[in-house]
CSV table of C-alpha atoms in Angstrom, one decimal:
chain,number,residue,atom,x,y,z
A,1,UNK,CA,0.0,0.0,0.0
A,2,UNK,CA,1.2,3.5,-0.8
A,3,UNK,CA,1.0,5.5,2.4
A,4,UNK,CA,0.4,9.3,2.3
A,5,UNK,CA,1.0,11.5,5.2
A,6,UNK,CA,-0.1,15.2,5.2
A,7,UNK,CA,1.2,17.9,7.4
A,8,UNK,CA,1.1,21.7,7.6
A,9,UNK,CA,-2.5,22.4,8.4
A,10,UNK,CA,-3.7,24.8,11.1
A,11,UNK,CA,-5.4,28.0,12.0
A,12,UNK,CA,-4.6,31.1,10.0
A,13,UNK,CA,-6.2,34.5,9.7
A,14,UNK,CA,-7.8,35.7,6.4
A,15,UNK,CA,-5.2,36.8,4.0
A,16,UNK,CA,-2.6,34.6,5.6
A,17,UNK,CA,-0.6,31.7,4.1
A,18,UNK,CA,0.0,28.0,4.8
A,19,UNK,CA,2.1,25.3,3.2
A,20,UNK,CA,0.8,21.8,3.1
A,21,UNK,CA,3.1,18.8,2.6
A,22,UNK,CA,2.3,15.2,1.5
A,23,UNK,CA,4.9,12.5,1.7
A,24,UNK,CA,4.4,9.2,-0.1
A,25,UNK,CA,6.0,6.1,1.3
A,26,UNK,CA,6.1,2.4,0.4
A,27,UNK,CA,7.9,0.4,-2.2
A,28,UNK,CA,7.4,-0.9,-5.7
A,29,UNK,CA,5.2,1.8,-7.0
A,30,UNK,CA,5.4,4.6,-9.5
A,31,UNK,CA,3.3,7.8,-9.3
A,32,UNK,CA,1.5,9.2,-12.3
A,33,UNK,CA,-0.4,12.0,-10.6
A,34,UNK,CA,-0.7,13.6,-7.2
A,35,UNK,CA,-3.3,16.0,-6.1
A,36,UNK,CA,-5.0,17.9,-3.3
A,37,UNK,CA,-8.7,17.7,-2.5
A,38,UNK,CA,-10.7,19.3,0.2
A,39,UNK,CA,-13.9,18.7,2.0
A,40,UNK,CA,-15.8,21.3,4.0
A,41,UNK,CA,-18.5,20.4,6.6
A,42,UNK,CA,-21.7,19.4,4.9
A,43,UNK,CA,-20.1,19.5,1.4
A,44,UNK,CA,-18.7,16.9,-1.0
A,45,UNK,CA,-15.0,16.4,-1.5
A,46,UNK,CA,-13.7,18.7,-4.3
A,47,UNK,CA,-10.6,19.0,-6.3
A,48,UNK,CA,-8.1,21.7,-5.3
A,49,UNK,CA,-5.1,21.0,-7.6
A,50,UNK,CA,-3.4,18.2,-9.3
A,51,UNK,CA,0.1,17.6,-10.7
A,52,UNK,CA,0.7,15.0,-13.3
A,53,UNK,CA,1.8,15.7,-16.9
A,54,UNK,CA,0.8,19.3,-16.1
A,55,UNK,CA,-0.9,21.1,-13.3
A,56,UNK,CA,-4.6,21.7,-12.8
A,57,UNK,CA,-6.4,24.1,-10.4
A,58,UNK,CA,-9.9,24.7,-9.2
A,59,UNK,CA,-11.1,28.1,-10.4
A,60,UNK,CA,-11.6,29.1,-6.8
A,61,UNK,CA,-7.9,28.8,-5.9
A,62,UNK,CA,-6.3,29.9,-9.2
A,63,UNK,CA,-3.7,32.6,-8.6
A,64,UNK,CA,-3.6,31.9,-4.8
A,65,UNK,CA,-2.5,28.3,-4.5
A,66,UNK,CA,0.5,26.6,-6.0
A,67,UNK,CA,1.1,22.9,-6.2
A,68,UNK,CA,4.6,21.5,-6.5
A,69,UNK,CA,6.4,18.2,-6.3
A,70,UNK,CA,9.8,16.9,-5.3
A,71,UNK,CA,9.8,13.6,-7.2
A,72,UNK,CA,13.1,12.6,-5.7
A,73,UNK,CA,11.4,12.6,-2.3
A,74,UNK,CA,8.0,11.5,-3.4
A,75,UNK,CA,6.7,14.6,-1.8
A,76,UNK,CA,4.0,17.1,-2.8
A,77,UNK,CA,3.3,20.6,-1.6
A,78,UNK,CA,0.5,23.1,-1.7
A,79,UNK,CA,1.4,26.7,-1.1
A,80,UNK,CA,-1.7,28.5,-0.1
A,81,UNK,CA,-1.7,32.3,-0.1
A,82,UNK,CA,-4.4,35.0,0.4
A,83,UNK,CA,-6.5,32.5,2.3
A,84,UNK,CA,-10.2,33.1,2.7
A,85,UNK,CA,-12.7,31.7,5.2
A,86,UNK,CA,-14.2,29.7,2.4
A,87,UNK,CA,-11.0,27.8,2.1
A,88,UNK,CA,-11.7,26.2,5.5
A,89,UNK,CA,-11.8,22.4,5.0
A,90,UNK,CA,-10.0,19.2,5.6
A,91,UNK,CA,-7.4,18.9,2.9
A,92,UNK,CA,-6.6,15.4,1.5
A,93,UNK,CA,-3.6,14.2,-0.4
A,94,UNK,CA,-4.1,11.8,-3.3
A,95,UNK,CA,-1.7,9.7,-5.3
A,96,UNK,CA,-2.4,7.6,-8.4
A,97,UNK,CA,-0.1,5.3,-10.3
A,98,UNK,CA,0.9,1.7,-10.9
A,99,UNK,CA,2.6,-1.0,-8.9
A,100,UNK,CA,5.9,-1.7,-10.7
A,101,UNK,CA,5.7,-5.5,-10.3
A,102,UNK,CA,2.1,-6.2,-11.4
A,103,UNK,CA,1.4,-2.9,-13.3
A,104,UNK,CA,-1.9,-2.8,-11.5
A,105,UNK,CA,-3.3,0.7,-10.8
A,106,UNK,CA,-3.6,2.1,-7.3
A,107,UNK,CA,-5.4,5.2,-5.9
A,108,UNK,CA,-4.4,6.2,-2.4
A,109,UNK,CA,-5.6,8.9,0.0
A,110,UNK,CA,-4.0,10.5,3.1
A,111,UNK,CA,-5.8,10.9,6.4
A,112,UNK,CA,-6.4,14.6,5.9
A,113,UNK,CA,-5.2,17.8,7.6
A,114,UNK,CA,-7.5,20.5,8.9
A,115,UNK,CA,-7.1,24.1,7.5
A,116,UNK,CA,-9.1,26.7,9.3
A,117,UNK,CA,-9.2,30.3,8.1
A,118,UNK,CA,-10.7,32.6,10.7
A,119,UNK,CA,-10.1,35.8,12.5
């Protein structure tokens, strides 16, 4: 199993910044795409940003959030600037790829990290 561990969440005031990290661990896997998703109370989980062949952002975060990856460390980051109260949610890390021995697909999720934007 590919294990994903998020870190970097917390409480921040509107207009502030946070940087989330997601580290993938395990063996015998390759990563095709990593992404960040979020789920606010009472709402469905939604895409925030993905990084695969290219990068993709939700319209609500374009120009404020930046996704990046360090492939050597199997780590992904989300730099969040100009945070708004509506960004409050649990942020989940996702990784998709293949097992190198069987070539079977996998789709793994982290446990989530809380981001709260409030004054």
